[in-house]
GROMACS .gro file of C-alpha atoms in nm:
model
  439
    1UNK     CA    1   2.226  -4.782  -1.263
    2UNK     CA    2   1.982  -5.031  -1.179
    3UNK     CA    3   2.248  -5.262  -1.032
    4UNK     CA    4   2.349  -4.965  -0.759
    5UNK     CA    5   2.006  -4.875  -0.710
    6UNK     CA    6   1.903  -5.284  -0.625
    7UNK     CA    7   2.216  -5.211  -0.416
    8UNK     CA    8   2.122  -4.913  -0.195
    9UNK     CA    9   1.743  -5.039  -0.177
   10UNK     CA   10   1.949  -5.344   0.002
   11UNK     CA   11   2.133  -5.111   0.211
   12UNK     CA   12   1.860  -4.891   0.283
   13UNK     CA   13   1.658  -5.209   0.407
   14UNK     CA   14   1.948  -5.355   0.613
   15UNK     CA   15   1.967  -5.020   0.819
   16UNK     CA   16   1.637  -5.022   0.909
   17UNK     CA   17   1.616  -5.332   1.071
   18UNK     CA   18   1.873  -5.199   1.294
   19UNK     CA   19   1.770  -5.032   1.630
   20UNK     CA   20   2.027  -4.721   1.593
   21UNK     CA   21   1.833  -4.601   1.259
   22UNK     CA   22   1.513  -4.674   1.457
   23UNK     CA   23   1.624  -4.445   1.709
   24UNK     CA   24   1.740  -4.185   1.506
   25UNK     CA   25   1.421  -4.192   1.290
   26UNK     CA   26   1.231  -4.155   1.613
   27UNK     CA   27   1.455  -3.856   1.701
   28UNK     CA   28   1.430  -3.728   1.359
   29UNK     CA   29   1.050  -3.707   1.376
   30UNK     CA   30   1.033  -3.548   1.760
   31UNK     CA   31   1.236  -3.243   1.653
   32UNK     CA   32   1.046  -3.212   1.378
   33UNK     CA   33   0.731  -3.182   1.641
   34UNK     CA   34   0.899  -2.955   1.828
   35UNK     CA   35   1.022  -2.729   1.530
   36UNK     CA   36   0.683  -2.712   1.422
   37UNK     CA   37   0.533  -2.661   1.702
   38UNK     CA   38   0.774  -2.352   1.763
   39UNK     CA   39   0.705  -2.239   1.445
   40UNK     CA   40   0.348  -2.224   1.466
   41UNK     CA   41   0.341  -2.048   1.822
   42UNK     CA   42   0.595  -1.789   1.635
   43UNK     CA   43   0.356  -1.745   1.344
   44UNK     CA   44   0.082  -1.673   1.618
   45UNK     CA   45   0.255  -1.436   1.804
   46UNK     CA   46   0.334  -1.239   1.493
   47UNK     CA   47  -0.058  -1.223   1.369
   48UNK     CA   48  -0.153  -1.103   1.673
   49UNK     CA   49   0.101  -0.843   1.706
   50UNK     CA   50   0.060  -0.729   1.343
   51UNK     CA   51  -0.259  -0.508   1.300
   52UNK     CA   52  -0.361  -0.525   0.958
   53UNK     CA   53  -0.042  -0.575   0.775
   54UNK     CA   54  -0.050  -0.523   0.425
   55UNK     CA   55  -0.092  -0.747   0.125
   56UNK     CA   56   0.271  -0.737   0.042
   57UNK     CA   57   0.393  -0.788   0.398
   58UNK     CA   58   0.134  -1.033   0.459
   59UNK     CA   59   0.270  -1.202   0.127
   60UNK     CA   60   0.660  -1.232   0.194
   61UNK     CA   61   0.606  -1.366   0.565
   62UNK     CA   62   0.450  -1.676   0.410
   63UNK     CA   63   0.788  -1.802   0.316
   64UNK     CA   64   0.910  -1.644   0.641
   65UNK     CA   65   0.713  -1.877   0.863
   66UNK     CA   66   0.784  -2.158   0.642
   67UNK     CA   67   1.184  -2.081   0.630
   68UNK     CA   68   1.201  -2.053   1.014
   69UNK     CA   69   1.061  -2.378   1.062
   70UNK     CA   70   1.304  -2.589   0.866
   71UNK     CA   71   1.600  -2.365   1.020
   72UNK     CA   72   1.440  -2.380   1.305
   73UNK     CA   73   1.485  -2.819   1.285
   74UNK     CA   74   1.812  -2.720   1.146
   75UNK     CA   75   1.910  -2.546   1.468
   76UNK     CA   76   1.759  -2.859   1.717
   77UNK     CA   77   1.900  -3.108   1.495
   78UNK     CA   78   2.247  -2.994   1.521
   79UNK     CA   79   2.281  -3.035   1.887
   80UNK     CA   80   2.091  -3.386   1.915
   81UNK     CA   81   2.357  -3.520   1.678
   82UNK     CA   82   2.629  -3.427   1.866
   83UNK     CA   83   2.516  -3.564   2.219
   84UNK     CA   84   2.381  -3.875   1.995
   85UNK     CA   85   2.733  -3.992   1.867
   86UNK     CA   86   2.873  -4.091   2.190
   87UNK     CA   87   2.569  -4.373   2.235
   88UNK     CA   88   2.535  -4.392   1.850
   89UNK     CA   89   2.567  -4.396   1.483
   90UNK     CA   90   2.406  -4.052   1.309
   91UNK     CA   91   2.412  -4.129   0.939
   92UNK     CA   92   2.071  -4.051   0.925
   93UNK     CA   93   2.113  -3.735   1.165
   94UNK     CA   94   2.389  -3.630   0.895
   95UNK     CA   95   2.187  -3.728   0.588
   96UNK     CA   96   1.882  -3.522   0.696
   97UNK     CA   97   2.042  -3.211   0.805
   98UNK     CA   98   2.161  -3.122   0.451
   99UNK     CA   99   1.813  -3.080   0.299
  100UNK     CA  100   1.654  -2.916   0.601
  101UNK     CA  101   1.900  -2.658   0.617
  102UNK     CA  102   1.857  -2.642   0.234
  103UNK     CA  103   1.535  -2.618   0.179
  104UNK     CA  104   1.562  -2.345   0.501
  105UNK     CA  105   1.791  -2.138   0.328
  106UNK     CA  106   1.578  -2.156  -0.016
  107UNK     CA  107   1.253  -2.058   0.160
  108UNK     CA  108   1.471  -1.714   0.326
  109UNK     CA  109   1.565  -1.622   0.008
  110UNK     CA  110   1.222  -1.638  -0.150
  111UNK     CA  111   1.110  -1.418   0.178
  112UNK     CA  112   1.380  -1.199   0.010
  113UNK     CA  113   1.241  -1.157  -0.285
  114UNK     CA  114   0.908  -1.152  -0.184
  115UNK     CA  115   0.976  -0.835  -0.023
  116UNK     CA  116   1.090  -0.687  -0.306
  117UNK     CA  117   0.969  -0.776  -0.619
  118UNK     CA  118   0.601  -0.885  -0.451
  119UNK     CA  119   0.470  -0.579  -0.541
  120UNK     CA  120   0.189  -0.623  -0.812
  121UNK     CA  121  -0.015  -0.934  -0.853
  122UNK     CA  122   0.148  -1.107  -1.127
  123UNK     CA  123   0.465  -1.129  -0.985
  124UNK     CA  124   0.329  -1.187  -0.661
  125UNK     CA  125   0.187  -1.520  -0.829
  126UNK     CA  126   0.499  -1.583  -1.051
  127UNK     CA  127   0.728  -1.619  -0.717
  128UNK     CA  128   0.445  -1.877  -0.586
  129UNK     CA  129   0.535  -2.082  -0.859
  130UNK     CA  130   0.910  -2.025  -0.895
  131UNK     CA  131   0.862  -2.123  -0.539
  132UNK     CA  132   0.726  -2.423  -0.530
  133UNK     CA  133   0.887  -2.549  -0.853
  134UNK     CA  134   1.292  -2.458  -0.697
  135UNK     CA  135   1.166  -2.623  -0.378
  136UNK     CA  136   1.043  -2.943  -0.568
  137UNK     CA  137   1.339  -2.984  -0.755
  138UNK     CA  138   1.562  -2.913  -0.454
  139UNK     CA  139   1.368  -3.246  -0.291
  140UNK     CA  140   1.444  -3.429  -0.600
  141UNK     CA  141   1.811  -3.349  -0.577
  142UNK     CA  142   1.841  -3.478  -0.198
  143UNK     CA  143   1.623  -3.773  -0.305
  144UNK     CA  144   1.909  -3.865  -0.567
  145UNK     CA  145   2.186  -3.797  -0.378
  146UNK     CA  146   2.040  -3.997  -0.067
  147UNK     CA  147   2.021  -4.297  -0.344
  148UNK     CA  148   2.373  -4.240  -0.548
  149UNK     CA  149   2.188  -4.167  -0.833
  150UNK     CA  150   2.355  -3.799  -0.884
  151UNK     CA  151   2.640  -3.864  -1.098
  152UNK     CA  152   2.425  -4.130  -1.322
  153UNK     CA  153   2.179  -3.868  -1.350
  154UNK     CA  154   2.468  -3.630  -1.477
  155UNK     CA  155   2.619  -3.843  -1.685
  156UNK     CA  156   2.292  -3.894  -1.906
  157UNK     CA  157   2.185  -3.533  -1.882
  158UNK     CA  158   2.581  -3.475  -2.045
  159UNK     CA  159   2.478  -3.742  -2.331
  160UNK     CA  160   2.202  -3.611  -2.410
  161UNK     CA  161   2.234  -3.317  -2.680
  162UNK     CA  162   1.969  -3.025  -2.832
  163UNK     CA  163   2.076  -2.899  -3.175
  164UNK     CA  164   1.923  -2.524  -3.234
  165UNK     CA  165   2.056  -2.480  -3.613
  166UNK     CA  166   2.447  -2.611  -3.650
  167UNK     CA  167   2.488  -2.568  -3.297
  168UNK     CA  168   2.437  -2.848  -3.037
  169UNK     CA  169   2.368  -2.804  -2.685
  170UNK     CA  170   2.354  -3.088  -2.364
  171UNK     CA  171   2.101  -3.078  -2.169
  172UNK     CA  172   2.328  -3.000  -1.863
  173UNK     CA  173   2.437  -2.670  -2.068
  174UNK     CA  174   2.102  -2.570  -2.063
  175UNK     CA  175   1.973  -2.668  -1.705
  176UNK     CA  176   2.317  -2.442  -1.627
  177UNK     CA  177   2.175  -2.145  -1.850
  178UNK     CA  178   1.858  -2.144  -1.702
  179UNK     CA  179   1.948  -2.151  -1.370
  180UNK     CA  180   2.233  -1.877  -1.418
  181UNK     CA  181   1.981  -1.660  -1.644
  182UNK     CA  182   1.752  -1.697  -1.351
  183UNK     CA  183   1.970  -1.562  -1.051
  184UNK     CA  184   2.168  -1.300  -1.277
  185UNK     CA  185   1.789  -1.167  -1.382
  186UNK     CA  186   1.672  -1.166  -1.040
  187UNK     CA  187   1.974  -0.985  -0.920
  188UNK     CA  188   1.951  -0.731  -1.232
  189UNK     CA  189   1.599  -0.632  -1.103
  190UNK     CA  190   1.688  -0.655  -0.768
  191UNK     CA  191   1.941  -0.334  -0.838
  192UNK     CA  192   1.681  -0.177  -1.100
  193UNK     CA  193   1.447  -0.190  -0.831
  194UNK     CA  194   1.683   0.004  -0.592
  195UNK     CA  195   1.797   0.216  -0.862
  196UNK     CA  196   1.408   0.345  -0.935
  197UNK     CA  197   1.380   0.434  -0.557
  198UNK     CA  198   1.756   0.638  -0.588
  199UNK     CA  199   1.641   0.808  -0.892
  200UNK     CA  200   1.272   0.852  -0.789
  201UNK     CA  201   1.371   1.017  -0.442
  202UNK     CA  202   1.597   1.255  -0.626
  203UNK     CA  203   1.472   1.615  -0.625
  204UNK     CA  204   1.713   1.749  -0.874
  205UNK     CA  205   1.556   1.584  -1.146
  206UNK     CA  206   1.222   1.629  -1.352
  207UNK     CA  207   0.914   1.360  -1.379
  208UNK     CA  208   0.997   1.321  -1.713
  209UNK     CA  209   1.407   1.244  -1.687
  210UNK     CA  210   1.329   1.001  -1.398
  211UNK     CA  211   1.048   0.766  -1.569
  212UNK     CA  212   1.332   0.802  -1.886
  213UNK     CA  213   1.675   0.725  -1.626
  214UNK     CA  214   1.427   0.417  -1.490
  215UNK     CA  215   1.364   0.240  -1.752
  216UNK     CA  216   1.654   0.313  -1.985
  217UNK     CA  217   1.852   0.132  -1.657
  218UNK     CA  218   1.643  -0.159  -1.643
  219UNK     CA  219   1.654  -0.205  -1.970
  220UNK     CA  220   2.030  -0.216  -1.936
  221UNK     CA  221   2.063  -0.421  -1.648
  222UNK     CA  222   1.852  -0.700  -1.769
  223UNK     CA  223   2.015  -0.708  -2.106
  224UNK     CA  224   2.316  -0.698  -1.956
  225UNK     CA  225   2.266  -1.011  -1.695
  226UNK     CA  226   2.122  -1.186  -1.994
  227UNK     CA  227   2.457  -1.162  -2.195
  228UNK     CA  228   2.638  -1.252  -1.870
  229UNK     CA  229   2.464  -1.618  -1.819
  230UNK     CA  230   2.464  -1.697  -2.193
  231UNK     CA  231   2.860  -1.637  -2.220
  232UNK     CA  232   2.891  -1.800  -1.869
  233UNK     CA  233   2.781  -2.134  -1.993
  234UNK     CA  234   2.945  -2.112  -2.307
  235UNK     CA  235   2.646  -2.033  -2.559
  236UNK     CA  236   2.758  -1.872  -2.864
  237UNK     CA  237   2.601  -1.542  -2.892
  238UNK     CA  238   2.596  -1.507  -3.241
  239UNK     CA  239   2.347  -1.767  -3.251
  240UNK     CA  240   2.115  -1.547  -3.161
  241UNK     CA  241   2.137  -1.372  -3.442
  242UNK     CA  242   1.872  -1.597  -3.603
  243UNK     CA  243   1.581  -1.485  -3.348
  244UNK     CA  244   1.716  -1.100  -3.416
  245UNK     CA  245   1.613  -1.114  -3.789
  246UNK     CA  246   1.267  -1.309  -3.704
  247UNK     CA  247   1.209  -1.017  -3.427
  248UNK     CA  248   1.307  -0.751  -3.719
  249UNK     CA  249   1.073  -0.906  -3.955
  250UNK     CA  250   0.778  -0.946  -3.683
  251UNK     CA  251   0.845  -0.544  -3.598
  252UNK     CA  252   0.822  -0.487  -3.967
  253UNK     CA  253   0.489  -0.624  -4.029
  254UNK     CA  254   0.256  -0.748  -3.712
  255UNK     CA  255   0.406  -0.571  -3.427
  256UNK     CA  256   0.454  -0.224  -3.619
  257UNK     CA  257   0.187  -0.011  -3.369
  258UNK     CA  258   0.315  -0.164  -3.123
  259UNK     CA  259   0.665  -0.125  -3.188
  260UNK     CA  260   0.613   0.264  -3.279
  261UNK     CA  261   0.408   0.345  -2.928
  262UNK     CA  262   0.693   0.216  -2.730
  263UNK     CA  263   0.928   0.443  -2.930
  264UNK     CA  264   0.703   0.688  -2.933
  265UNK     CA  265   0.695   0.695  -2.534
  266UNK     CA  266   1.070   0.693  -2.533
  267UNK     CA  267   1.062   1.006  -2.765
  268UNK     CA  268   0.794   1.194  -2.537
  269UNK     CA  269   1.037   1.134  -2.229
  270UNK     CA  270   1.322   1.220  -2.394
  271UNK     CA  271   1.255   1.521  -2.566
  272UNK     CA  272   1.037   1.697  -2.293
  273UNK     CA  273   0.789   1.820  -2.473
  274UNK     CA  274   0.542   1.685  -2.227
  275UNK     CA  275   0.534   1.639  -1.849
  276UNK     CA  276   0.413   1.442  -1.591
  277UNK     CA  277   0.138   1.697  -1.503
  278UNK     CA  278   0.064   1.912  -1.768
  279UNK     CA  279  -0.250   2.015  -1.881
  280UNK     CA  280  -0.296   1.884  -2.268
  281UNK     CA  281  -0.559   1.854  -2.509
  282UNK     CA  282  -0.520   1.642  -2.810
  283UNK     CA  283  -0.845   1.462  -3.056
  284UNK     CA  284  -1.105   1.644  -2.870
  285UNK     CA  285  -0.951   1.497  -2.522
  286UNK     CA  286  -0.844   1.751  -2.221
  287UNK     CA  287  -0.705   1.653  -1.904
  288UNK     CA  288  -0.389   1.630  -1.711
  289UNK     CA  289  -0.133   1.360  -1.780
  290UNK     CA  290  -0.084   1.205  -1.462
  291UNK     CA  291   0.113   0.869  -1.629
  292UNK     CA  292   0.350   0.844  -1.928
  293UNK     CA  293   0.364   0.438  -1.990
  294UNK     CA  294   0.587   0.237  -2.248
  295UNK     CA  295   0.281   0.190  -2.495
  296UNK     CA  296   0.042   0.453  -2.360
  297UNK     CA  297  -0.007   0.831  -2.161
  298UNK     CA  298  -0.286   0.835  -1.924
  299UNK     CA  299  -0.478   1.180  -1.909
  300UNK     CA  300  -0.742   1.256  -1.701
  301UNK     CA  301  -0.989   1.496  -1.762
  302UNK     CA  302  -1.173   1.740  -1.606
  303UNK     CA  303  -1.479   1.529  -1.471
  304UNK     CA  304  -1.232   1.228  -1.368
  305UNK     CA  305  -1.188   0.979  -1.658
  306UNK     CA  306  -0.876   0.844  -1.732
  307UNK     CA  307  -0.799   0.786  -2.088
  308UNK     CA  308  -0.511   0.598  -2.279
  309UNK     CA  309  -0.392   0.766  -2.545
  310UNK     CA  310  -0.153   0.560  -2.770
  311UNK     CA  311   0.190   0.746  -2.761
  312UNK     CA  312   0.234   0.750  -3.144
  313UNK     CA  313  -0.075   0.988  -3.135
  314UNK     CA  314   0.099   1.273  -2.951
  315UNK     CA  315   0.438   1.255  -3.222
  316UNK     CA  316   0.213   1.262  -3.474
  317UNK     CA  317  -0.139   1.483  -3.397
  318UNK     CA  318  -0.168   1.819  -3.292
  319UNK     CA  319  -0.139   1.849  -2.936
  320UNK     CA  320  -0.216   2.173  -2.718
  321UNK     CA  321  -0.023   2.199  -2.361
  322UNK     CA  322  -0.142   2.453  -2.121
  323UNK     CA  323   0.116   2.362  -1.933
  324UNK     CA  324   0.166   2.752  -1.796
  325UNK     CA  325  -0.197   2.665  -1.615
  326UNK     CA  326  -0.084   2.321  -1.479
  327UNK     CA  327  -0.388   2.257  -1.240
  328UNK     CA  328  -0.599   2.517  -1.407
  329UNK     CA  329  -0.921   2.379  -1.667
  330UNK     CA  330  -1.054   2.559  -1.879
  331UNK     CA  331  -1.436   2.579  -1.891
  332UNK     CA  332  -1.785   2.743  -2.058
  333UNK     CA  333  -2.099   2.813  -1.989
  334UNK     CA  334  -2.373   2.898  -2.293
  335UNK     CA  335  -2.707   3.065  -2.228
  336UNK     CA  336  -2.945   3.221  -2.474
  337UNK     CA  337  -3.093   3.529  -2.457
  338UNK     CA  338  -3.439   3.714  -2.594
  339UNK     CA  339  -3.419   3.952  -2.922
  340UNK     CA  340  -3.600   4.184  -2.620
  341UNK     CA  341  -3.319   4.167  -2.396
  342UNK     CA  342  -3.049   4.407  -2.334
  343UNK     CA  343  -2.765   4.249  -2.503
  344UNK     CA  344  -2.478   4.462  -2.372
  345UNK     CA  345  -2.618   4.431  -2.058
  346UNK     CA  346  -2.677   4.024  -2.084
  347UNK     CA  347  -2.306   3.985  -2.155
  348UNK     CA  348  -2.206   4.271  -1.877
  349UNK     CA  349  -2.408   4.003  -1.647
  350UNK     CA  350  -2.277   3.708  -1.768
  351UNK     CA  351  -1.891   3.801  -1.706
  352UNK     CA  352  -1.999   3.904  -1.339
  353UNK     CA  353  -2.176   3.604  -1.296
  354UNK     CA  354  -1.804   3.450  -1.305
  355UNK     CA  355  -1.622   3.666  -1.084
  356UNK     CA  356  -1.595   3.658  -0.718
  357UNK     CA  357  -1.658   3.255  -0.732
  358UNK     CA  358  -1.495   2.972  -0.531
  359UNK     CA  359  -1.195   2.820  -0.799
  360UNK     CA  360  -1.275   3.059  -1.053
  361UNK     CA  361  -0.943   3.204  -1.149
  362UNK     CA  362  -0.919   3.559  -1.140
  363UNK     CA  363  -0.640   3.616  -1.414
  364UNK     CA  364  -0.763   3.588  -1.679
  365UNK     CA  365  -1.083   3.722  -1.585
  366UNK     CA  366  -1.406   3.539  -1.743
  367UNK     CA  367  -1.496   3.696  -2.049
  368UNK     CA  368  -1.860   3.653  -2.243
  369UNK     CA  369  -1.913   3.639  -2.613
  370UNK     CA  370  -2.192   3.677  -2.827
  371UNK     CA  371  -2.183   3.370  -3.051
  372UNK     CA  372  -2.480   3.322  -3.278
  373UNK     CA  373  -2.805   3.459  -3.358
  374UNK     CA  374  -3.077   3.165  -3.305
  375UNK     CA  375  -3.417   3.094  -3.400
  376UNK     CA  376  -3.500   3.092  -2.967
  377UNK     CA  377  -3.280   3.372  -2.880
  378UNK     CA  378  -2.916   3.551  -2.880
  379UNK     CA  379  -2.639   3.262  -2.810
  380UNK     CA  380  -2.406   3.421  -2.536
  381UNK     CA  381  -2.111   3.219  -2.377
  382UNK     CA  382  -1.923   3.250  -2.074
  383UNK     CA  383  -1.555   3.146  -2.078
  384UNK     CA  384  -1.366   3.116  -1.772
  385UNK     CA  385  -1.053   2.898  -1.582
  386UNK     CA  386  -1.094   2.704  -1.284
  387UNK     CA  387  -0.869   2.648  -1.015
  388UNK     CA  388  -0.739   2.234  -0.946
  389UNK     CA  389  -0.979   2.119  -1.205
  390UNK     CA  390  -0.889   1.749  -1.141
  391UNK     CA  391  -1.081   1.765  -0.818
  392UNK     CA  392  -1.404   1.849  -1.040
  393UNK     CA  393  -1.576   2.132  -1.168
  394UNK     CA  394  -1.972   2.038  -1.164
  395UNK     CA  395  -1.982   2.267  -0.832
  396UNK     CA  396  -1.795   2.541  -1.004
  397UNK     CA  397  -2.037   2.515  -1.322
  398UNK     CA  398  -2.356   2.521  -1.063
  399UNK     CA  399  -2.226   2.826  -0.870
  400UNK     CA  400  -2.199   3.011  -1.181
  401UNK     CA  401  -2.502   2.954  -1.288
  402UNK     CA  402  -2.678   3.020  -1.019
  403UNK     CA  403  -2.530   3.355  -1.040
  404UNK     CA  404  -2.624   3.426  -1.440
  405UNK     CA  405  -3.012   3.335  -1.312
  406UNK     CA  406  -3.003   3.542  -1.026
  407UNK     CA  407  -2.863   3.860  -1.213
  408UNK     CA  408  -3.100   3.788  -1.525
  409UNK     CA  409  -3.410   3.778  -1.289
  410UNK     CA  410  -3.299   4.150  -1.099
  411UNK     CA  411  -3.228   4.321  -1.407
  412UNK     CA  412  -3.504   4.175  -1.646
  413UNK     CA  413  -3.298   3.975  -1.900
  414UNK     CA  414  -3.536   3.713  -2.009
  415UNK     CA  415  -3.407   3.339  -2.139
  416UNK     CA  416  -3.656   3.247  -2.373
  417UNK     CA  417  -3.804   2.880  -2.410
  418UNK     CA  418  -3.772   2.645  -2.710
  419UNK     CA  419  -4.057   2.768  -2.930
  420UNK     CA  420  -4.129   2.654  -3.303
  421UNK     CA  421  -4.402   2.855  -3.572
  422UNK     CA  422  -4.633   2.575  -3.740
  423UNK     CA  423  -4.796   2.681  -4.068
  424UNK     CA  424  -5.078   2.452  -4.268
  425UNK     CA  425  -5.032   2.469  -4.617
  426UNK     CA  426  -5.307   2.546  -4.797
  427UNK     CA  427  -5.447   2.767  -4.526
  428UNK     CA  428  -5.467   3.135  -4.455
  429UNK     CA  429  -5.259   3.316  -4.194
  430UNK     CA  430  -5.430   3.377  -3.929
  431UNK     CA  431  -5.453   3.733  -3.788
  432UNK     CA  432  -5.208   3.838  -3.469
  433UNK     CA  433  -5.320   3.720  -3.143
  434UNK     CA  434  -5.644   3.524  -3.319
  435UNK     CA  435  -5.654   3.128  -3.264
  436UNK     CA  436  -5.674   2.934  -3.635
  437UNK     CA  437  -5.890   2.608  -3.507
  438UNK     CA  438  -5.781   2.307  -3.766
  439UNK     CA  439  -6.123   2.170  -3.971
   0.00000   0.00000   0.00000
């Protein structure tokens, strides 16, 4: 090897010396100038004419721009060679174009999959690195084949062997694995991506069966290309059976909650038993579930909050679905009452003080209860349902009680204050309406 590289260092040396390769390196770096400068007057023209694209667009033209300046050289430096063979020799014409079209070609399809998969942030960033990473290794590539050092490098990464149990793997096996696991994964969520659009658009089926049909498919396709690439490059799959049992035995003991909320989820979807916007209430939590994840259901509640509840808590607690009300919440009022009062007539009040308001849901009508007997006064409730309750009910709650005051004051129902009798041991009672001065 180092014989051969002395060799092309030699050769490399010779050619430089001579005018032609001067030329052509001259050449070489004017289209470049050009190819850049059309690039750059392209990229221009595109901000301006783009009014605040979004994230994701703004994200996948990076490697847009980049791509259409290398094909861009790629497409001046094809011409130039031709015209430049009949004056001279274009070895270095020839040995450039291969890893500007290359390196053109790799930067499209990361636009490609920029656009597709550059969706959240973490992928977003994981496609910056698989970027720059395939693109640095692509240089090194050219870099050895422009020296001959490709097949020595081949040789040696043949000879050189990784032993995972009684198996033993080259190096080479495993640079193929990676890369083959690599483009069969990308192209399995590349189709489970445009299967969740097929299936999401789809107005035969239910919230429920679609979340389940998504990820049951991915699941499946990415399984699936992972088999592929192993068997491609001749990797016994059997040996995985050795990470299978270590997987089984970490599911047994530290990843058991975990491992039951993910089944848990799977059960939820499956057996139907809740939806995509039903109205639940489960440990002292109501709301609507607007999300059914692997590990966890959102719910929001009445006032807004979103909370996770693990999935393993709605297999195994006791979980009420008003799912016949939907967008309807369910809401009280209490208000207490003097021993003087009316008390027919307070709760006769109080269950007109909920009709004939905005969202208040006329079936069922609200109802009022007498609930307790207090030290400060009759405990009366008011029960009612309110219309789209995710959109809030605090203005709902102040209408009503607005109303209870207003038909209180008109027909003399009085709401007592907080009051509390002190007696001094020791001391006589004092006589009704008299003031006992302490001494």
């Amino acid at each position: 090897m180092n014989s051969s590289f002395s060799s092309l260092i030699n050769r490399a040396v010779s050619l430089f010396v001579l005018p032609q390769t001067r030329w052509q390196l001259l050449i070489l770096a004017g289209l470049l100038v050009v190819a850049w400068t059309l690039a750059w007057l392209t990229r221009r023209l595109f901000q301006r004419r783009a009014q605040g694209p979004r994230p994701g667009r703004r994200f996948g033209m990076e490697s847009l721009y980049r791509a259409f300046f290398w094909l861009c050289a790629a497409a001046l430096i094809v011409p130039v060679r031709q015209i430049a063979r009949h004056f001279m020799s274009t070895a270095l014409l020839d040995i450039a174009l291969v890893p500007v079209v290359g390196i053109g070609l790799i930067y499209l399809a990361f636009f490609l999959l920029r656009r597709v998969f550059g969706r959240d942030r973490r992928t977003r960033r994981l496609l910056v690195v698989s970027e720059g990473i395939t693109t640095i290794v692509v240089w090194i590539g050219v870099l050895l084949r422009v020296l001959g050092l490709d097949d020595d490098v081949l040789r040696w990464s043949s000879n050189v062997r990784i032993a995972i149990g009684q198996t033993h793997f080259t190096l080479l096996a495993v640079a193929q694995a990676m890369l083959s696991v690599s483009v069969l994964l990308v192209l399995a969520l590349w189709i489970g991506i445009a299967f969740e659009d097929r299936i999401m658009r789809s107005p035969k089926l239910d919230a429920n069966l679609k979340v389940f049909s998504v990820r049951i498919g991915r699941g499946v396709f990415v399984l699936t290309a992972i088999v592929m690439s192993l068997s491609m490059v001749g990797i016994d799959l059997t040996v995985l059976g050795v990470f299978s049992g270590a997987l089984g035995v970490g599911l047994g003991f530290g990843l058991q909650k975990i491992a039951s909320n993910y089944v848990s989820g799977f059960i939820v979807l499956a057996d139907r038993s809740l939806r995509i916007g039903d109205t639940i209430s489960v440990g002292g939590i109501q709301g609507r579930v607007t999300q059914i994840r692997r590990r966890y259901t959102v719910v929001r509640s009445l006032d807004g909050i979103e909370t996770l509840i693990p999935n393993e808590k709605l297999i195994t607690d006791v979980v009420q679905n008003h799912s016949s009300y939907l967008t309807r919440g369910y809401a009280k009022l209490s208000v207490r009452v003097a021993y003087t009062s009316n008390l027919e007539l307070a709760l006769q009040l109080l269950a007109r003080a909920g009709r004939n308001v905005h969202r208040v849901c006329a079936d069922p009508l609200p109802a009022a209860y007498l609930v307790e007997f207090g030290s400060d006064g009759a405990l009366l409730e008011l029960a009612f349902w309110i219309e789209d309750a995710a959109t809030g009910t605090t203005g709902v709650r102040s209408d009503v009680n607005r109303n209870v005051w207003r038909l209180f004051g008109e027909n003399g129902i009085t709401v007592p204050p907080a009051q509390r009798d002190v007696r001094l041991v020791g001391q006589p009672m004092p006589a009704p309406g008299s003031v006992a001065l302490a001494t």
